[in-house]
Short mmCIF file of C-alpha atoms and ligand atoms in Angstrom, two decimals:
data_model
loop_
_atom_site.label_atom_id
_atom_site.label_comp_id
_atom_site.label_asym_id
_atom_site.label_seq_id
_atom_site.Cartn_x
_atom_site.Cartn_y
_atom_site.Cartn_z
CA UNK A 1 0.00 0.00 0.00
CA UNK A 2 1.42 3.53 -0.67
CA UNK A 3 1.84 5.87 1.73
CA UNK A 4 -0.75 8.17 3.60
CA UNK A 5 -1.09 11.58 1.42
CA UNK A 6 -1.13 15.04 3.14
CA UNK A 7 -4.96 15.94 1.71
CA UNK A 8 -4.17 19.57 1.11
CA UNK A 9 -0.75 18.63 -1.06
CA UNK A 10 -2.77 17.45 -3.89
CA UNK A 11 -4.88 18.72 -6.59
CA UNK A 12 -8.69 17.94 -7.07
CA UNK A 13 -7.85 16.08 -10.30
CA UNK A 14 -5.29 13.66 -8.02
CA UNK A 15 -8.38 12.91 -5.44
CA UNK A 16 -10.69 12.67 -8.20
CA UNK A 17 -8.59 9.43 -9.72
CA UNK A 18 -7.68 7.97 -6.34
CA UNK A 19 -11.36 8.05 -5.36
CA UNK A 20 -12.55 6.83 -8.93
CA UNK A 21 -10.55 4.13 -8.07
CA UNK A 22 -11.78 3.43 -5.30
CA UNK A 23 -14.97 3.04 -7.31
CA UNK A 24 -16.38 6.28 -5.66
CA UNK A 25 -18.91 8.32 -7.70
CA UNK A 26 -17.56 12.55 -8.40
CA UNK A 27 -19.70 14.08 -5.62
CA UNK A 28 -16.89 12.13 -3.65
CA UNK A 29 -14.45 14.61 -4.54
CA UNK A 30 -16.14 17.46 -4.42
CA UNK A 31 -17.23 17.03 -0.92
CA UNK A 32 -13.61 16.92 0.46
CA UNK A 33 -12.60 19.27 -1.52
CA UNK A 34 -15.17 21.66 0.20
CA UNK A 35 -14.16 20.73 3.44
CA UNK A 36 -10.40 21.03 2.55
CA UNK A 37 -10.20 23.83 0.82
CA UNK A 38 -13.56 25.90 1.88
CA UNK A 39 -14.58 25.21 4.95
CA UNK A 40 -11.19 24.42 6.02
CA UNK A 41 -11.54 21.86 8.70
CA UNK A 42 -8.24 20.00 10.02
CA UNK A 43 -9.65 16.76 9.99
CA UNK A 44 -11.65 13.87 8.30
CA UNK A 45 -13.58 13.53 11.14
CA UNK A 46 -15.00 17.29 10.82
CA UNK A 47 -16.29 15.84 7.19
CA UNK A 48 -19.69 14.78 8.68
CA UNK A 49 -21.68 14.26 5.76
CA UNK A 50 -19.67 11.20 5.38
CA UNK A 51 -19.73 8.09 6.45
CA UNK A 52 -18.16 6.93 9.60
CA UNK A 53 -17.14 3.60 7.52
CA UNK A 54 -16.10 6.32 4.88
CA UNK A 55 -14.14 8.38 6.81
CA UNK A 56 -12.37 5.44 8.48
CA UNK A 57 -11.37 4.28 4.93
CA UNK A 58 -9.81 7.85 4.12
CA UNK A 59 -7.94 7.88 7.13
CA UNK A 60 -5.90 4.76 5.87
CA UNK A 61 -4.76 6.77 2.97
CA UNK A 62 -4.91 10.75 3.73
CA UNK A 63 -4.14 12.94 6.10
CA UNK A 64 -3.97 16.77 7.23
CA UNK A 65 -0.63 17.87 8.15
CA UNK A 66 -1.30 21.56 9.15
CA UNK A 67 1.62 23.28 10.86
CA UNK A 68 1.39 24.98 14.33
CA UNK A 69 1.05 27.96 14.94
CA UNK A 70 4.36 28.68 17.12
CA UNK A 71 3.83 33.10 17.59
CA UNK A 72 1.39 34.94 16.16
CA UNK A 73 2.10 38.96 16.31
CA UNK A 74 -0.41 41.93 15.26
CA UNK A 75 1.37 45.30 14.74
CA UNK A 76 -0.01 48.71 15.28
CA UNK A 77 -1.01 49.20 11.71
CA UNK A 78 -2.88 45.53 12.06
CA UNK A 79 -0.43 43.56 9.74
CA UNK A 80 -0.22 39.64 11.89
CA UNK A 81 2.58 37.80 11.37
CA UNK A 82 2.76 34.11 12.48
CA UNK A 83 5.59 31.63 12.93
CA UNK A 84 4.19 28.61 11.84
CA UNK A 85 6.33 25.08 12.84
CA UNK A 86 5.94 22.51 10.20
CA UNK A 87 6.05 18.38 10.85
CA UNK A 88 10.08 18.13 11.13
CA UNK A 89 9.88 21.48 13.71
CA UNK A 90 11.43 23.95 10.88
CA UNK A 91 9.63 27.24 11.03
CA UNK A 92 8.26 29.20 8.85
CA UNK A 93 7.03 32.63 8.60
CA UNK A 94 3.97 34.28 7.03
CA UNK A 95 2.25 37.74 6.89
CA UNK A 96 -1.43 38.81 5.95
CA UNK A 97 -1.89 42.83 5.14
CA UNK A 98 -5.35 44.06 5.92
CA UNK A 99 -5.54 47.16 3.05
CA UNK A 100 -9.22 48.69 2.71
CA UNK A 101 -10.54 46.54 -0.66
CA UNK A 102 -8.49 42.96 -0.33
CA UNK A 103 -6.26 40.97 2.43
CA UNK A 104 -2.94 39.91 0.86
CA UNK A 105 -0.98 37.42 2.72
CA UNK A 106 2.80 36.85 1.82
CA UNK A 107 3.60 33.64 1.52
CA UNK A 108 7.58 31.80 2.44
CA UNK A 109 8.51 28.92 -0.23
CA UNK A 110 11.84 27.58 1.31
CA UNK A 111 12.87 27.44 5.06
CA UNK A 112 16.08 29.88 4.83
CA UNK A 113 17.26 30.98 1.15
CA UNK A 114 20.37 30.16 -1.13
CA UNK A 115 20.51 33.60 -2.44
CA UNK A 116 22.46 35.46 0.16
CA UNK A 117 21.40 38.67 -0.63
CA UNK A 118 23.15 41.08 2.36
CA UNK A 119 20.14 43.69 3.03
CA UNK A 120 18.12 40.80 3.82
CA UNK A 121 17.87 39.76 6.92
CA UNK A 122 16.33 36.23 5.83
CA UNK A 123 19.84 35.99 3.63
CA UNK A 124 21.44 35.78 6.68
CA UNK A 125 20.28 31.98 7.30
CA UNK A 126 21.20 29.37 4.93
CA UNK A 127 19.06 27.41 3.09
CA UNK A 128 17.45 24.48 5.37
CA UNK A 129 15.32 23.16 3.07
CA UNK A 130 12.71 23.23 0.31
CA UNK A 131 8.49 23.78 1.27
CA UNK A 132 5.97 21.05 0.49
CA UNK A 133 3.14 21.60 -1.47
CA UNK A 134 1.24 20.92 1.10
CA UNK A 135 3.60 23.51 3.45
CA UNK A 136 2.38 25.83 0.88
CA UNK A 137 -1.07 25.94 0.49
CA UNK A 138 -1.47 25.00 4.49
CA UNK A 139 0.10 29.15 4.93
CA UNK A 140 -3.09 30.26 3.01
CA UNK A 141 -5.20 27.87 4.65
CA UNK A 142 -4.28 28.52 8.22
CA UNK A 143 -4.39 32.54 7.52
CA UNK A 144 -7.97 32.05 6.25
CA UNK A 145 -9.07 29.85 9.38
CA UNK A 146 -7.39 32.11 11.49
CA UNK A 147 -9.05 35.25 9.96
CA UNK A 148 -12.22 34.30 9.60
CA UNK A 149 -13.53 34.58 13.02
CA UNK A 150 -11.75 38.29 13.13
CA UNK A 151 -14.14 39.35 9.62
CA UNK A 152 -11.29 39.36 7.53
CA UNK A 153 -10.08 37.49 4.33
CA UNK A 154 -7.22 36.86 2.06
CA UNK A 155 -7.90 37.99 -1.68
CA UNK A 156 -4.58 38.18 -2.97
CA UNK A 157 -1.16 35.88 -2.29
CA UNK A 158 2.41 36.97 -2.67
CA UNK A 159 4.86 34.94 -2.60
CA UNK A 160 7.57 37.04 -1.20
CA UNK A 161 8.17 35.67 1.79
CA UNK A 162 11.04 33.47 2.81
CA UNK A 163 13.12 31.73 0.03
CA UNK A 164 13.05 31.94 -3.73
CA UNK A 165 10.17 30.68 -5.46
CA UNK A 166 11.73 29.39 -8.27
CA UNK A 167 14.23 27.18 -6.69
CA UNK A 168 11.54 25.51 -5.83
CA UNK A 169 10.05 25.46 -8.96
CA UNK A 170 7.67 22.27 -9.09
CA UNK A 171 6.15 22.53 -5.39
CA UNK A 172 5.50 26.78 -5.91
CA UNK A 173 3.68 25.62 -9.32
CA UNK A 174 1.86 22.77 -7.97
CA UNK A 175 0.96 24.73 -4.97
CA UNK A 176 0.00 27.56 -6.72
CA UNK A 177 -2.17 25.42 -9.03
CA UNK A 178 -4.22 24.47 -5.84
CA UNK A 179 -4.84 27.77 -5.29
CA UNK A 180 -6.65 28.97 -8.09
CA UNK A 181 -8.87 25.70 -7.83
CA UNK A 182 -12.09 27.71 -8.51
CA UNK A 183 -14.08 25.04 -6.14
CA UNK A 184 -11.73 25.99 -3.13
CA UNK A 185 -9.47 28.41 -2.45
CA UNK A 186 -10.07 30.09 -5.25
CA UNK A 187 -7.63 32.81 -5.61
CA UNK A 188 -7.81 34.35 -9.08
CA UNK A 189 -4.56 34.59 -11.45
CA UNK A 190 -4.53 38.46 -11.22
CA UNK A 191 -4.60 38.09 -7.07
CA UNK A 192 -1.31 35.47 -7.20
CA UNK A 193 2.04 37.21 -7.05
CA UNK A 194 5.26 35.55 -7.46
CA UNK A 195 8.50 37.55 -6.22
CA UNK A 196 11.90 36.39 -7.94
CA UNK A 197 15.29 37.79 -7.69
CA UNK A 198 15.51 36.80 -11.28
CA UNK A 199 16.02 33.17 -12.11
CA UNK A 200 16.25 33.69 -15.60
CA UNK A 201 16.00 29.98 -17.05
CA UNK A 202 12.47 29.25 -14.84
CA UNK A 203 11.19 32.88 -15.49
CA UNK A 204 9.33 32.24 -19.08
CA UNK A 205 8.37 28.59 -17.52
CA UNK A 206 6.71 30.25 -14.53
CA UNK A 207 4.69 32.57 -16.99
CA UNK A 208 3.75 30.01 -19.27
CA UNK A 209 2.83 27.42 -16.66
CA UNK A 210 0.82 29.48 -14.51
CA UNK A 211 0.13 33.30 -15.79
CA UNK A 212 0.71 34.96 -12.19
CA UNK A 213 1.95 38.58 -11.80
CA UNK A 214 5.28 38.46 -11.78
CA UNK A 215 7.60 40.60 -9.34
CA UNK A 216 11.55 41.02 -9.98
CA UNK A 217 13.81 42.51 -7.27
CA UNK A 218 15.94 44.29 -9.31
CA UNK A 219 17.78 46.57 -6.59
CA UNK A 220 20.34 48.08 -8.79
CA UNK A 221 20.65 48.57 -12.78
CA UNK A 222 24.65 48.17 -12.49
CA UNK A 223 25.71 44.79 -12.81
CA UNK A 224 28.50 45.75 -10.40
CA UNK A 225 26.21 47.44 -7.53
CA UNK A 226 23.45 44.35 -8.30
CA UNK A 227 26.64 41.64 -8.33
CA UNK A 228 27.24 42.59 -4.50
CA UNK A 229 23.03 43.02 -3.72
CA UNK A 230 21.92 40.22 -5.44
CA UNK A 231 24.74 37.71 -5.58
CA UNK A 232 22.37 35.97 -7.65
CA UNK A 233 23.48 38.56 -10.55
CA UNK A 234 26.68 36.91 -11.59
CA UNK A 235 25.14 34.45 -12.62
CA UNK A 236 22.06 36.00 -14.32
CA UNK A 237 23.13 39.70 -15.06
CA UNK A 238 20.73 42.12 -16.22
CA UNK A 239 20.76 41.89 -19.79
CA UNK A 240 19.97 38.61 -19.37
CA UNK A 241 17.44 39.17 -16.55
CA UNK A 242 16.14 41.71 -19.49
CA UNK A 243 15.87 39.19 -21.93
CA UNK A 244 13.97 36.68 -20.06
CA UNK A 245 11.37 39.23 -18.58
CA UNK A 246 10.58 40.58 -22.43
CA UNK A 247 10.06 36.90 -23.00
CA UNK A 248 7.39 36.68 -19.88
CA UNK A 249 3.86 36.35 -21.29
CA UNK A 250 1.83 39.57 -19.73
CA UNK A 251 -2.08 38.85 -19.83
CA UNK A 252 -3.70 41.54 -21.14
CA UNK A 253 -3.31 45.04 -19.82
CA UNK A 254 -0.95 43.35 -16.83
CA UNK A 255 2.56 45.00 -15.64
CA UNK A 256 5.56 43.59 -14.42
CA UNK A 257 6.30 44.82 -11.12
CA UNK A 258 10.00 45.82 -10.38
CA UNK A 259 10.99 46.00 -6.57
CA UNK A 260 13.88 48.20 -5.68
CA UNK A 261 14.81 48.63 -2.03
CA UNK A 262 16.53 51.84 -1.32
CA UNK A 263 19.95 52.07 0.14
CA UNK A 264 21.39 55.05 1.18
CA UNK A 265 24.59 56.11 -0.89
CA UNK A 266 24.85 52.25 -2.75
CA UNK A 267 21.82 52.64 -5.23
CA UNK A 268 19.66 55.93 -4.72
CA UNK A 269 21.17 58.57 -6.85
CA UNK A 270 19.93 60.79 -9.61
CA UNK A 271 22.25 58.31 -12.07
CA UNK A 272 20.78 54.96 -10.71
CA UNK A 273 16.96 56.63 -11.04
CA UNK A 274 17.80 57.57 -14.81
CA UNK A 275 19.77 53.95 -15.45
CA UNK A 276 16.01 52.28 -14.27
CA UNK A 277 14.23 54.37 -16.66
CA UNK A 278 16.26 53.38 -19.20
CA UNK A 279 16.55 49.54 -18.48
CA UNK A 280 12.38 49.32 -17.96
CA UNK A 281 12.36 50.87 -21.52
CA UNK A 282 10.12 48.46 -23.87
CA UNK A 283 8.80 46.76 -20.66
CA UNK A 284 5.21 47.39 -19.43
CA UNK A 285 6.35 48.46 -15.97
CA UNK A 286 5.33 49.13 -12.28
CA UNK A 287 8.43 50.30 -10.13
CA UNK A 288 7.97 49.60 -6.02
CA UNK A 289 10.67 51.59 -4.28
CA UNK A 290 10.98 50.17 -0.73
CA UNK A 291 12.26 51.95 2.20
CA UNK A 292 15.38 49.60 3.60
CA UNK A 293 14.00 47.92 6.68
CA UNK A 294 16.74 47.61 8.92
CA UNK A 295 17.15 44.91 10.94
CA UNK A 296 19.85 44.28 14.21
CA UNK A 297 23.09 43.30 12.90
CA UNK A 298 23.13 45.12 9.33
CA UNK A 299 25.19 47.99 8.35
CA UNK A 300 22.89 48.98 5.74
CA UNK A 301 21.31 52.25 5.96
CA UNK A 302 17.79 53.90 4.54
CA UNK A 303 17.94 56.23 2.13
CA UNK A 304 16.31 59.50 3.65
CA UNK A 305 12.58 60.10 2.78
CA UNK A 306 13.60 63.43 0.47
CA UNK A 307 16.05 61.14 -1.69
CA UNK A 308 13.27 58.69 -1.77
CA UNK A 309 10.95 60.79 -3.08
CA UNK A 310 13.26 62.52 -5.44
CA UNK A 311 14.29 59.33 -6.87
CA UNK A 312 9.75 58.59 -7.45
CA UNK A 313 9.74 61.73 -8.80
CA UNK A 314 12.86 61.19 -11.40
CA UNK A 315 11.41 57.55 -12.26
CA UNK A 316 7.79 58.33 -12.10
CA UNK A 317 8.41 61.28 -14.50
CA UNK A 318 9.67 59.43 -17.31
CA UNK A 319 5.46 58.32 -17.37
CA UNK A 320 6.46 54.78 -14.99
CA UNK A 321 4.07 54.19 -12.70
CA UNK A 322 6.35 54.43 -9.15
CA UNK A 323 4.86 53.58 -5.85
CA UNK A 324 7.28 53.84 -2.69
CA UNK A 325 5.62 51.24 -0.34
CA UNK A 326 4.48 51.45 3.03
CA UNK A 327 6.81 49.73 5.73
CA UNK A 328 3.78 47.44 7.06
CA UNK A 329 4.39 45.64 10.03
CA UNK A 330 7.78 47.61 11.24
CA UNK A 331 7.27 47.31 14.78
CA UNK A 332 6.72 42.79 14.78
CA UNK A 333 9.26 42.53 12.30
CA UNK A 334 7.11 41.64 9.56
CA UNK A 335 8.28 43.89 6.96
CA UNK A 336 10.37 42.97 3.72
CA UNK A 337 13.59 41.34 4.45
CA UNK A 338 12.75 41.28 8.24
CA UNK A 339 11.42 37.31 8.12
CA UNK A 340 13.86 35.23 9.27
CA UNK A 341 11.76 32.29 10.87
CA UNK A 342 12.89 31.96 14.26
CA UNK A 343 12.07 33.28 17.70
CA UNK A 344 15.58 34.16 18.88
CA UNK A 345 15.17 38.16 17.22
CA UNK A 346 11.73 38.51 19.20
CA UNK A 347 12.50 39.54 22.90
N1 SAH B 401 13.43 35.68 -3.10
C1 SAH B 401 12.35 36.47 -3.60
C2 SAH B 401 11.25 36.80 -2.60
C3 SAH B 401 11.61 37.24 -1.18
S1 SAH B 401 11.98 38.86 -0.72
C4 SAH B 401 12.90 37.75 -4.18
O1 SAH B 401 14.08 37.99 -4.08
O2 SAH B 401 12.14 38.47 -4.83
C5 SAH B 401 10.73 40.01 -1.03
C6 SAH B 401 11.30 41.40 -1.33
O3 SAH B 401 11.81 42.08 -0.16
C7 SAH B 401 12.47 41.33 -2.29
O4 SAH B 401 12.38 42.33 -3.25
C8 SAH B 401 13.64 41.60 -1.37
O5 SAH B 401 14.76 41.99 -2.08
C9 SAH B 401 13.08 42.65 -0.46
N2 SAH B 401 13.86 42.85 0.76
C10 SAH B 401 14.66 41.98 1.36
N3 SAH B 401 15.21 42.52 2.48
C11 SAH B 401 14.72 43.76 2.58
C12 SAH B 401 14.89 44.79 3.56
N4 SAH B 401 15.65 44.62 4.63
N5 SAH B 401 14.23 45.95 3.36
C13 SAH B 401 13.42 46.10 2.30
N6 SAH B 401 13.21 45.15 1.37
C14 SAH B 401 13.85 43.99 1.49
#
């Protein structure tokens, strides 16, 4: 017999065959499904319009694996961030947004990172390992469980958090895949997100496979001030980075969003805004500048609010749209680069 399957790791089409062979009729499906991925209970023993006999049978081959929640923290401006521990005790972090017309809730896709980028603060840890599926969609499921009794919801998913997406390439896409199930979660194409620091050979794949926004951290348009920001650089510089986002197949009317922390003195001046106008030329464009969120131990700096806004004005006036974002969730650590998945930074 094959071993028990974590029920929110696979897609409807994978319970749909097990149960046809099981000679079950559809409606089968669709009722666990609901439960799973709707009503999101945490066992088969919440399913109660099944069968006891039923439900007995389904525990010899599935199972729930939903992490724990180890900390949960609200910040001032309401962003809640939670360190979830997952089966082998590796922790994870995640963070849902509250913003006036949607709930976005950012996502972690590795426990640590490879990439080793130094304003970072999740850099700073290596790569443990690689999420599950199942480790995946369990973030959004536990954030919408969690939320629901408070009145809130998550529309839209980033996947920004911990790790790089696409070095985890078939789990993100599988997991992702789950997501837009239009019989569960539900979470429409234009409301996924997927943040890369630009691994050019899965970049086109990711577009093609799934049609998700797509986010680049881009961070410098030098290849020598990007080389030491995103180490990831020497190996995909920015021409080719270029060349593989021109590639990316934009649904209609969509942008590609290009996030660009800002550093005080390394990549904030008049020259660097003018360089990112002209390397977003040809390139339907949104620009994010994000305030550096400092975090103990770094010798970054933030670039001062006047450069910041001299640098939106410089980009933005070439006609890109340029948003400087909000630090969201300052004060719990929540905020870009401030993840790093453990409890040892919270006093
Ligand atoms: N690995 C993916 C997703 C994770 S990071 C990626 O690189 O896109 C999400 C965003 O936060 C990235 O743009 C990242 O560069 C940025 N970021 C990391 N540390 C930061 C910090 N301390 N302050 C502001 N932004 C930061």
């Amino acid at each position: 017999m094959s071993a028990s399957v974590c029920l929110t790791g696979i897609r409807r089409e994978e319970l749909l065959d097990i149960l046809n062979g099981w000679g079950e009729k559809p409606f089968r499906t669709k009722q666990i499904w609901s439960w799973v991925h709707v009503k999101l209970v945490a066992s088969i023993d919440e399913m109660t319009d099944l069968s006891k006999e039923f439900r007995e049978r389904l525990k010899s081959s599935f199972h729930f694996c939903r992490p724990r929640i180890r900390l949960r923290r609200q910040s001032r401006d309401q962003t809640i961030k939670w360190l979830l521990e997952l089966s082998d005790q590796a922790c994870v972090e995640m963070v849902f947004i509250p913003e006036v017309d949607r709930g976005t809730l950012c996502v972690s896709s590795q426990v640590g990172c490879s990439l080793s980028c130094p304003f970072c603060h999740t850099g700073t840890r290596r790569l443990e390992r690689n999420l599950k599926v199942e480790e995946i969609v369990d973030q959004v499921i536990v954030a919408r469980a969690e939320l629901q009794s408070m009145g809130l919801r998550v529309t839209n998913v980033v996947l920004m958090g911990m790790g790089e997406p696409l070095y985890n390439y078939e789990s993100v896409v599988k997991a992702v895949r789950i997501m837009l199930d239009a019989n569960g979660l539900a979470i429409g194409t234009r409301k996924i997100t997927l943040s890369t620091a630009g691994v050019v050979p899965k970049l086109v794949a990711v577009g093609r496979d799934l049609g998700v926004n797509l986010a680049v951290s881009l961070h410098a348009v030098r290849d020598d001030v990007r080389d030491r920001l995103v180490p990831l650089n020497k190996k995909f510089n920015l021409y080719a980075l270029k060349q593989a986002v021109m590639a990316y197949p934009l649904k209609g009317g969509r942008r590609v969003t290009w996030e660009y922390v800002m550093l005080d003195g390394i990549n904030d001046t008049d020259d660097d805004a003018r360089g990112l106008v002209h390397y977003l030329k040809g390139i339907p464009s949104k620009v994010n500048l994000i305030p550096f969120n400092p975090w103990p131990g770094t010798s970054f700096v933030p670039s001062p609010m006047e450069r910041i806004l001299r640098f939106q004005e410089m980009v933005g006036g070439s006609g890109l749209v340029t948003v400087i974002r909000d630090r969201r969730g300052e004060d719990i650590e929540a905020a870009c680069g401030q993840l790093v998945g453990s409890q040892g930074v919270h006093p």
